[in-house]
Structure formats: C-alpha cells, structure tokens
Amino acid sequence: LHPLNSHSASRNRPEGKVLETVGVFEAPKQHGKYETGQLFLHSVFGYRGIVLFPWQARLYDRDVASPVTEKSENATGHGSKEVKGKTHTYYQVLIDARDCPHISQRSQTEAVTFLANHDDSRALYAIPGLDYVSHEDILPYSSTDQVPIQHELFERFLMYDQTKVPPFVARDTLCAWQEKNHPWLELSDVHRETTENIRVTVIPFYMGMREAQNSHVYWWRYCIRLENLDSEVVQLRERHWRIFSLSGTLETVRGRGVVGREPVLSKEQPAFQYSSHVSLQASSGHMWGTFRFERPDGSHFDVRIPPFSLESNKDEKTPPSGLHW
C-alpha cells in the first residue's frame, strides 16, 4: 500500500507547503459496490471525496455493438443503432471543498440543482460540492482522520464509527434526505459515444415543472463529460444541438464552446465536465448534436453527442423546498 499524497499540482500549492500524506490506497473493487463512507480519489479529476450512496443506472454505450446492427431511422430523423441499456453502478458523492479551486477541468464545482417549491418563487436551488461518479472513477483509500473531507454536509450526513469498515456511517439525516429528494437526485440513464477517440458521456436529470402564462414548462439538467482517449491535443470550438419536444417543435442551437469555455483536452488533462439546463413546453423530448473540435494543425472534426431522452418523472413528488430537513 502506498501513502496517498495531496494531489494538488505544485503550481497550485502555496510557497513552502509540502505534500502531506492523507491516507493509504486500497485495491479498487473489481466486483461489488463501494459502501457509504468510502473515501476515494477521483481517477479523472483528482479530487478527494466520499461516497454517500450508490445509484443503479442504465448505461447506453453506443460504442458497444448490439446484436441488432442494422441502421434504423428514429424519431430524431437520423440513423441510429438500437442500443441496449446495461446496468452500471454510479455514486452520489461529496467533493472535498479544499480541492474545488484546483479542479480546473470543470466549468464549476459540480452541484445538484432543482426548482424551489414555492408558488411565489422562481428560484433555482443548488447544493454545491455534490457529484455523480462512475464505479471506475473511484480510487479508494482509507484514513485515520475522523473528519477527512471538508464539506458543510459531511458531519450532517455521516458520523465516525471506528468499529465499521469504512468507519463513516450514514446518519438518519442522510437516509431521510435521499428518501425525500430521490426524484431530483436519482440518476437513471447514462449515454456514451466515442468519435475519433473523443468520448462524450451525458447524464440527464429531471428538475421539475413550472407554470408560466397558463402553460407548463418542464426543466432538465444535463451533465456532460468530454474525454480525449488519444495523445493528440484537441480543443473544443463549437457546439451544435438539436432539441426535439414531444409537442412537435425542433430547435437548433449553435454556439462557440460550452459554458463560455473552449476547453483543451490533452494527455495531461484529458477530460472536461460541465452541466447545463434545458426547458421544454412538453413533458418529454430528446436532444442530440455534435461538438466541433480543432486539431493543432487547424483542421476540424465533429464529435457526436449521443441522443438522449428528456423524461419527466411519472411519480412526480413534491420538489425539495430548499435545504430544510
């Protein structure tokens, strides 16, 4: 077992600050799930975090050939393979606040957003420092520190119990929070596709419905991760979205970069992640599109964004009303 060092790059470290051991690596689990309270380093973004609970998601991976290989026209009007969803474990985690300033390949510290449950409010609530990570993103470690993660929800959700492995167990508040808010937290579908060694992963989340001018507006958040699986440096230059609504409308959105950035994906920093929001005047729809990347020689290529559906929760419960327990 190797000591685990603070992962902040030296350029981010204050003068004179030395690397400190924060824990001891454990062997990643090939089978089974990580438990609530498992400490980990994120294998792509390098932050320290702790597992709150697992979600079972359906992963639609368009890079895996299905038994049905013939092309079929679908409702989006473009040829697509039939993709079968495979069950895959993802985790709801807390990010250590000390690491947030150093996660440069994220457009913002990841947050869970949802609509406020107040008739007179148009507020969008956010709980910062929450992320969704795939089983293979986790590099588990153990620590003797009783408060190993700095996050305002850490001690509200977890307590130290030296008799348990891992020694952090869920408080009743964590169980109640998951139960109450699961329609807005739950990750159910993950979509993935690779074009020219650039892998795009999309996770949509339903956020709730608003009434506006005698009509209903439905809102979703979608989280996108871009990963360069090659050694060549590329830069994202443009996005091109198509958004189809069940009401019959088809919207095209073009723009430079994503969330005001034009991220560079290199061997040193191969991934970038961001979240955005979309609304429809219908209870469902779907989105697809392309990202245009530029190579060092100035040539461009388009990377497919896998089609994903926007579904409103059928068993819609009362949305969360802020952070009240």
Short mmCIF file of C-alpha atoms in Angstrom, two decimals:
data_model
loop_
_atom_site.label_atom_id
_atom_site.label_comp_id
_atom_site.label_asym_id
_atom_site.label_seq_id
_atom_site.Cartn_x
_atom_site.Cartn_y
_atom_site.Cartn_z
CA LEU A 1 0.00 0.00 0.00
CA HIS A 2 1.35 3.38 -0.93
CA PRO A 3 0.87 6.61 1.01
CA LEU A 4 -1.56 8.87 -0.76
CA ASN A 5 -0.23 12.36 -1.32
CA SER A 6 -2.11 15.61 -1.67
CA HIS A 7 -2.74 15.69 -5.39
CA SER A 8 -2.72 19.44 -5.99
CA ALA A 9 -0.22 20.29 -8.70
CA SER A 10 2.85 22.10 -7.40
CA ARG A 11 1.84 25.26 -9.23
CA ASN A 12 -1.32 25.39 -7.10
CA ARG A 13 0.49 24.92 -3.82
CA PRO A 14 1.35 27.91 -1.64
CA GLU A 15 5.09 28.56 -1.30
CA GLY A 16 6.72 26.32 1.27
CA LYS A 17 3.74 23.95 1.61
CA VAL A 18 4.90 20.36 1.47
CA LEU A 19 2.95 17.34 0.29
CA GLU A 20 1.19 15.63 3.13
CA THR A 21 0.00 12.07 3.46
CA VAL A 22 -3.79 12.00 3.62
CA GLY A 23 -4.36 8.26 3.65
CA VAL A 24 -3.44 4.86 2.28
CA PHE A 25 -4.58 3.50 -1.08
CA GLU A 26 -6.75 0.39 -1.14
CA ALA A 27 -7.20 -2.01 -4.06
CA PRO A 28 -10.06 -0.85 -6.32
CA LYS A 29 -13.06 -3.21 -6.29
CA GLN A 30 -13.39 -5.25 -9.47
CA HIS A 31 -16.75 -6.62 -8.30
CA GLY A 32 -19.42 -5.42 -5.91
CA LYS A 33 -20.15 -1.87 -4.77
CA TYR A 34 -18.40 0.66 -2.57
CA GLU A 35 -20.19 1.34 0.70
CA THR A 36 -21.47 4.60 2.15
CA GLY A 37 -18.49 6.32 3.78
CA GLN A 38 -15.84 5.09 1.33
CA LEU A 39 -13.09 7.68 0.84
CA PHE A 40 -11.68 7.99 -2.67
CA LEU A 41 -9.63 10.00 -5.11
CA HIS A 42 -11.37 10.74 -8.42
CA SER A 43 -9.31 8.94 -11.07
CA VAL A 44 -10.00 11.60 -13.73
CA PHE A 45 -10.35 14.89 -11.83
CA GLY A 46 -8.11 14.11 -8.89
CA TYR A 47 -10.28 15.44 -6.07
CA ARG A 48 -10.81 13.80 -2.67
CA GLY A 49 -14.35 12.67 -1.99
CA ILE A 50 -16.57 10.33 -0.01
CA VAL A 51 -19.37 8.04 -1.18
CA LEU A 52 -22.86 8.89 0.10
CA PHE A 53 -24.81 6.11 -1.66
CA PRO A 54 -24.93 4.17 -4.94
CA TRP A 55 -27.37 4.50 -7.82
CA GLN A 56 -28.07 1.77 -10.35
CA ALA A 57 -28.06 3.43 -13.77
CA ARG A 58 -28.78 2.16 -17.27
CA LEU A 59 -25.69 2.82 -19.36
CA TYR A 60 -26.42 3.18 -23.08
CA ASP A 61 -22.98 2.77 -24.65
CA ARG A 62 -23.11 3.33 -28.43
CA ASP A 63 -19.54 2.05 -28.77
CA VAL A 64 -20.65 -1.46 -27.81
CA ALA A 65 -22.14 -3.25 -30.80
CA SER A 66 -25.66 -4.51 -30.18
CA PRO A 67 -26.98 -7.78 -31.62
CA VAL A 68 -29.20 -5.56 -33.79
CA THR A 69 -26.71 -3.90 -36.11
CA GLU A 70 -28.86 -2.65 -38.97
CA LYS A 71 -29.49 1.09 -39.05
CA SER A 72 -32.96 2.33 -38.29
CA GLU A 73 -34.47 5.78 -38.64
CA ASN A 74 -35.72 7.01 -35.31
CA ALA A 75 -37.91 9.91 -34.29
CA THR A 76 -34.98 12.30 -34.38
CA GLY A 77 -34.72 11.77 -38.11
CA HIS A 78 -31.21 10.38 -38.16
CA GLY A 79 -29.98 6.83 -38.41
CA SER A 80 -29.17 5.18 -35.12
CA LYS A 81 -28.27 1.79 -33.75
CA GLU A 82 -30.56 0.16 -31.26
CA VAL A 83 -28.67 0.49 -28.00
CA LYS A 84 -29.44 -1.76 -25.09
CA GLY A 85 -29.02 -0.31 -21.60
CA LYS A 86 -26.64 -2.15 -19.30
CA THR A 87 -26.89 -1.76 -15.52
CA HIS A 88 -23.95 0.15 -14.13
CA THR A 89 -23.16 1.50 -10.66
CA TYR A 90 -22.75 5.23 -10.12
CA TYR A 91 -22.30 7.00 -6.79
CA GLN A 92 -23.57 10.18 -5.20
CA VAL A 93 -20.51 11.73 -3.56
CA LEU A 94 -19.32 14.78 -1.63
CA ILE A 95 -16.30 16.68 -3.02
CA ASP A 96 -13.70 17.97 -0.56
CA ALA A 97 -14.02 21.78 -0.53
CA ARG A 98 -10.23 22.15 -0.29
CA ASP A 99 -9.89 20.58 -3.74
CA CYS A 100 -12.58 22.57 -5.55
CA PRO A 101 -10.29 25.51 -6.51
CA HIS A 102 -7.89 23.09 -8.21
CA ILE A 103 -10.38 21.24 -10.41
CA SER A 104 -9.58 23.34 -13.49
CA GLN A 105 -11.18 20.93 -15.95
CA ARG A 106 -14.66 21.55 -14.57
CA SER A 107 -16.77 24.53 -15.56
CA GLN A 108 -17.86 24.86 -11.95
CA THR A 109 -17.77 22.75 -8.85
CA GLU A 110 -20.47 20.23 -9.58
CA ALA A 111 -23.79 20.90 -7.90
CA VAL A 112 -27.22 19.34 -7.78
CA THR A 113 -29.79 21.87 -8.94
CA PHE A 114 -33.56 21.80 -8.59
CA LEU A 115 -36.52 24.16 -8.71
CA ALA A 116 -37.77 25.66 -5.47
CA ASN A 117 -41.12 24.54 -4.17
CA HIS A 118 -42.66 27.95 -3.57
CA ASP A 119 -45.55 29.35 -5.58
CA ASP A 120 -44.09 32.84 -5.43
CA SER A 121 -40.53 31.77 -6.21
CA ARG A 122 -38.65 31.38 -9.46
CA ALA A 123 -35.53 30.33 -7.57
CA LEU A 124 -33.16 27.65 -8.73
CA TYR A 125 -31.58 25.94 -5.73
CA ALA A 126 -28.13 24.41 -5.87
CA ILE A 127 -26.34 22.13 -3.44
CA PRO A 128 -22.65 22.59 -4.29
CA GLY A 129 -19.93 20.01 -3.97
CA LEU A 130 -22.12 17.04 -4.89
CA ASP A 131 -21.08 14.88 -7.83
CA TYR A 132 -22.05 11.67 -9.60
CA VAL A 133 -19.16 9.32 -10.29
CA SER A 134 -18.92 6.02 -12.10
CA HIS A 135 -17.59 2.91 -10.34
CA GLU A 136 -14.35 3.05 -12.36
CA ASP A 137 -13.76 6.73 -11.41
CA ILE A 138 -13.05 5.67 -7.83
CA LEU A 139 -9.57 5.12 -6.40
CA PRO A 140 -10.42 4.06 -2.83
CA TYR A 141 -8.32 4.99 0.17
CA SER A 142 -8.56 4.83 3.94
CA SER A 143 -7.67 7.47 6.51
CA THR A 144 -7.37 7.66 10.28
CA ASP A 145 -8.71 11.24 10.20
CA GLN A 146 -12.16 11.46 11.80
CA VAL A 147 -13.11 14.37 9.53
CA PRO A 148 -11.20 13.54 6.32
CA ILE A 149 -13.46 15.51 3.96
CA GLN A 150 -14.25 19.20 4.30
CA HIS A 151 -17.82 19.81 3.15
CA GLU A 152 -20.65 21.52 5.00
CA LEU A 153 -22.80 18.39 4.71
CA PHE A 154 -20.14 15.89 5.83
CA GLU A 155 -20.94 15.90 9.53
CA ARG A 156 -24.65 16.33 8.87
CA PHE A 157 -24.75 13.17 6.74
CA LEU A 158 -22.04 10.94 8.20
CA MET A 159 -20.61 10.04 11.59
CA TYR A 160 -17.40 8.34 12.63
CA ASP A 161 -17.67 4.78 13.93
CA GLN A 162 -14.33 3.07 14.39
CA THR A 163 -15.95 -0.36 14.59
CA LYS A 164 -17.16 -0.14 10.98
CA VAL A 165 -15.34 -0.51 7.66
CA PRO A 166 -15.29 2.10 6.24
CA PRO A 167 -15.51 3.95 9.60
CA PHE A 168 -18.06 6.54 8.42
CA VAL A 169 -21.71 5.57 8.62
CA ALA A 170 -24.88 7.23 7.37
CA ARG A 171 -26.79 9.37 9.83
CA ASP A 172 -30.60 9.30 9.76
CA THR A 173 -30.47 12.71 8.06
CA LEU A 174 -28.71 11.20 5.02
CA CYS A 175 -31.28 8.40 4.71
CA ALA A 176 -34.16 10.87 5.09
CA TRP A 177 -32.61 13.27 2.57
CA GLN A 178 -32.16 10.53 -0.02
CA GLU A 179 -35.69 9.25 0.51
CA LYS A 180 -37.27 12.71 0.32
CA ASN A 181 -35.27 14.04 -2.62
CA HIS A 182 -34.64 10.93 -4.68
CA PRO A 183 -36.81 12.03 -7.65
CA TRP A 184 -34.49 15.03 -8.09
CA LEU A 185 -31.22 13.29 -7.25
CA GLU A 186 -31.72 9.98 -8.98
CA LEU A 187 -29.51 9.16 -11.88
CA SER A 188 -31.24 6.65 -14.13
CA ASP A 189 -29.81 6.87 -17.67
CA VAL A 190 -26.24 7.46 -18.84
CA HIS A 191 -25.44 7.84 -22.56
CA ARG A 192 -21.99 7.40 -24.05
CA GLU A 193 -20.47 7.56 -27.54
CA THR A 194 -16.93 7.88 -28.92
CA THR A 195 -15.95 9.62 -32.17
CA GLU A 196 -12.29 9.79 -33.26
CA ASN A 197 -11.09 8.95 -29.75
CA ILE A 198 -13.22 11.66 -28.09
CA ARG A 199 -15.71 10.08 -25.69
CA VAL A 200 -18.86 12.02 -24.77
CA THR A 201 -20.87 10.95 -21.72
CA VAL A 202 -24.26 12.57 -20.99
CA ILE A 203 -26.37 12.20 -17.83
CA PRO A 204 -29.79 13.93 -17.91
CA PHE A 205 -31.73 14.80 -14.73
CA TYR A 206 -35.34 15.94 -14.46
CA MET A 207 -35.63 19.05 -12.28
CA GLY A 208 -39.33 19.78 -12.10
CA MET A 209 -42.11 21.74 -13.74
CA ARG A 210 -43.09 25.40 -13.63
CA GLU A 211 -46.37 27.03 -14.58
CA ALA A 212 -45.91 30.10 -16.77
CA GLN A 213 -48.56 32.07 -18.69
CA ASN A 214 -51.12 29.27 -18.47
CA SER A 215 -48.68 26.67 -19.77
CA HIS A 216 -46.35 24.16 -18.19
CA VAL A 217 -42.59 24.43 -18.59
CA TYR A 218 -40.51 21.34 -17.78
CA TRP A 219 -36.84 21.67 -16.81
CA TRP A 220 -33.89 19.30 -17.04
CA ARG A 221 -30.23 19.49 -16.14
CA TYR A 222 -27.71 17.55 -18.18
CA CYS A 223 -24.14 16.79 -17.19
CA ILE A 224 -21.58 16.24 -19.96
CA ARG A 225 -18.09 14.80 -19.72
CA LEU A 226 -15.68 15.01 -22.66
CA GLU A 227 -12.67 12.68 -22.61
CA ASN A 228 -9.74 12.55 -25.00
CA LEU A 229 -8.65 8.91 -25.26
CA ASP A 230 -5.77 9.81 -27.60
CA SER A 231 -2.47 11.63 -27.01
CA GLU A 232 -3.11 14.36 -29.60
CA VAL A 233 -4.11 17.74 -28.13
CA VAL A 234 -7.54 18.95 -29.30
CA GLN A 235 -9.68 21.98 -28.46
CA LEU A 236 -13.46 22.24 -28.40
CA ARG A 237 -14.56 25.15 -30.60
CA GLU A 238 -18.32 24.87 -31.23
CA ARG A 239 -21.46 23.10 -30.12
CA HIS A 240 -24.44 22.24 -32.30
CA TRP A 241 -27.57 20.99 -30.54
CA ARG A 242 -30.94 19.80 -31.79
CA ILE A 243 -33.74 19.71 -29.25
CA PHE A 244 -36.96 17.89 -30.12
CA SER A 245 -40.04 18.38 -27.97
CA LEU A 246 -42.99 16.00 -27.73
CA SER A 247 -45.17 18.99 -28.65
CA GLY A 248 -43.62 18.74 -32.13
CA THR A 249 -41.05 21.54 -32.10
CA LEU A 250 -37.46 21.06 -33.23
CA GLU A 251 -34.96 23.67 -32.09
CA THR A 252 -31.40 24.10 -33.35
CA VAL A 253 -28.81 25.74 -31.09
CA ARG A 254 -25.33 26.67 -32.28
CA GLY A 255 -22.63 28.45 -30.32
CA ARG A 256 -18.96 28.79 -29.55
CA GLY A 257 -17.52 26.44 -26.95
CA VAL A 258 -19.53 25.31 -23.93
CA VAL A 259 -20.46 27.37 -20.84
CA GLY A 260 -18.24 30.20 -22.06
CA ARG A 261 -15.16 27.99 -22.33
CA GLU A 262 -13.27 26.34 -25.19
CA PRO A 263 -11.54 23.56 -23.24
CA VAL A 264 -8.30 21.96 -24.38
CA LEU A 265 -8.11 18.19 -23.92
CA SER A 266 -4.52 16.96 -23.63
CA LYS A 267 -2.67 13.93 -22.31
CA GLU A 268 -2.08 15.81 -19.01
CA GLN A 269 -5.71 16.97 -18.69
CA PRO A 270 -7.73 14.60 -20.87
CA ALA A 271 -11.23 15.38 -19.57
CA PHE A 272 -13.62 18.30 -19.12
CA GLN A 273 -17.02 18.24 -17.42
CA TYR A 274 -19.86 20.75 -17.26
CA SER A 275 -23.59 20.98 -16.59
CA SER A 276 -26.28 22.95 -18.36
CA HIS A 277 -30.07 23.26 -18.32
CA VAL A 278 -32.84 22.96 -20.89
CA SER A 279 -36.60 23.57 -20.75
CA LEU A 280 -39.48 22.29 -22.89
CA GLN A 281 -43.16 23.14 -23.03
CA ALA A 282 -43.85 19.40 -23.08
CA SER A 283 -43.34 16.64 -20.56
CA SER A 284 -40.73 14.88 -22.68
CA GLY A 285 -38.44 15.20 -25.66
CA HIS A 286 -34.91 14.41 -26.71
CA MET A 287 -31.61 16.07 -27.60
CA TRP A 288 -28.64 15.18 -29.76
CA GLY A 289 -25.92 17.02 -31.64
CA THR A 290 -22.20 17.47 -32.25
CA PHE A 291 -19.17 19.18 -30.76
CA ARG A 292 -16.65 20.60 -33.25
CA PHE A 293 -13.03 20.10 -32.22
CA GLU A 294 -9.85 21.62 -33.65
CA ARG A 295 -6.51 19.82 -34.04
CA PRO A 296 -3.11 21.54 -33.68
CA ASP A 297 -2.79 21.75 -37.49
CA GLY A 298 -6.01 23.80 -37.67
CA SER A 299 -8.20 21.03 -39.10
CA HIS A 300 -11.61 20.38 -37.55
CA PHE A 301 -13.69 17.29 -36.86
CA ASP A 302 -17.16 16.72 -35.42
CA VAL A 303 -17.80 14.52 -32.39
CA ARG A 304 -21.27 13.04 -31.94
CA ILE A 305 -23.28 13.74 -28.79
CA PRO A 306 -25.31 10.57 -28.20
CA PRO A 307 -29.09 11.10 -28.45
CA PHE A 308 -30.72 11.14 -25.02
CA SER A 309 -34.30 11.44 -23.91
CA LEU A 310 -35.69 14.06 -21.55
CA GLU A 311 -38.35 12.40 -19.42
CA SER A 312 -40.36 13.92 -16.59
CA ASN A 313 -40.77 11.74 -13.52
CA LYS A 314 -44.04 9.87 -13.78
CA ASP A 315 -44.33 9.51 -10.00
CA GLU A 316 -43.75 13.22 -9.50
CA LYS A 317 -43.49 14.06 -5.84
CA THR A 318 -43.27 17.44 -4.19
CA PRO A 319 -40.00 19.05 -5.18
CA PRO A 320 -37.49 19.88 -2.46
CA SER A 321 -38.09 23.14 -0.64
CA GLY A 322 -34.55 24.32 -0.17
CA LEU A 323 -32.27 22.73 2.35
CA HIS A 324 -34.73 22.09 5.15
CA TRP A 325 -34.59 18.71 6.79
#
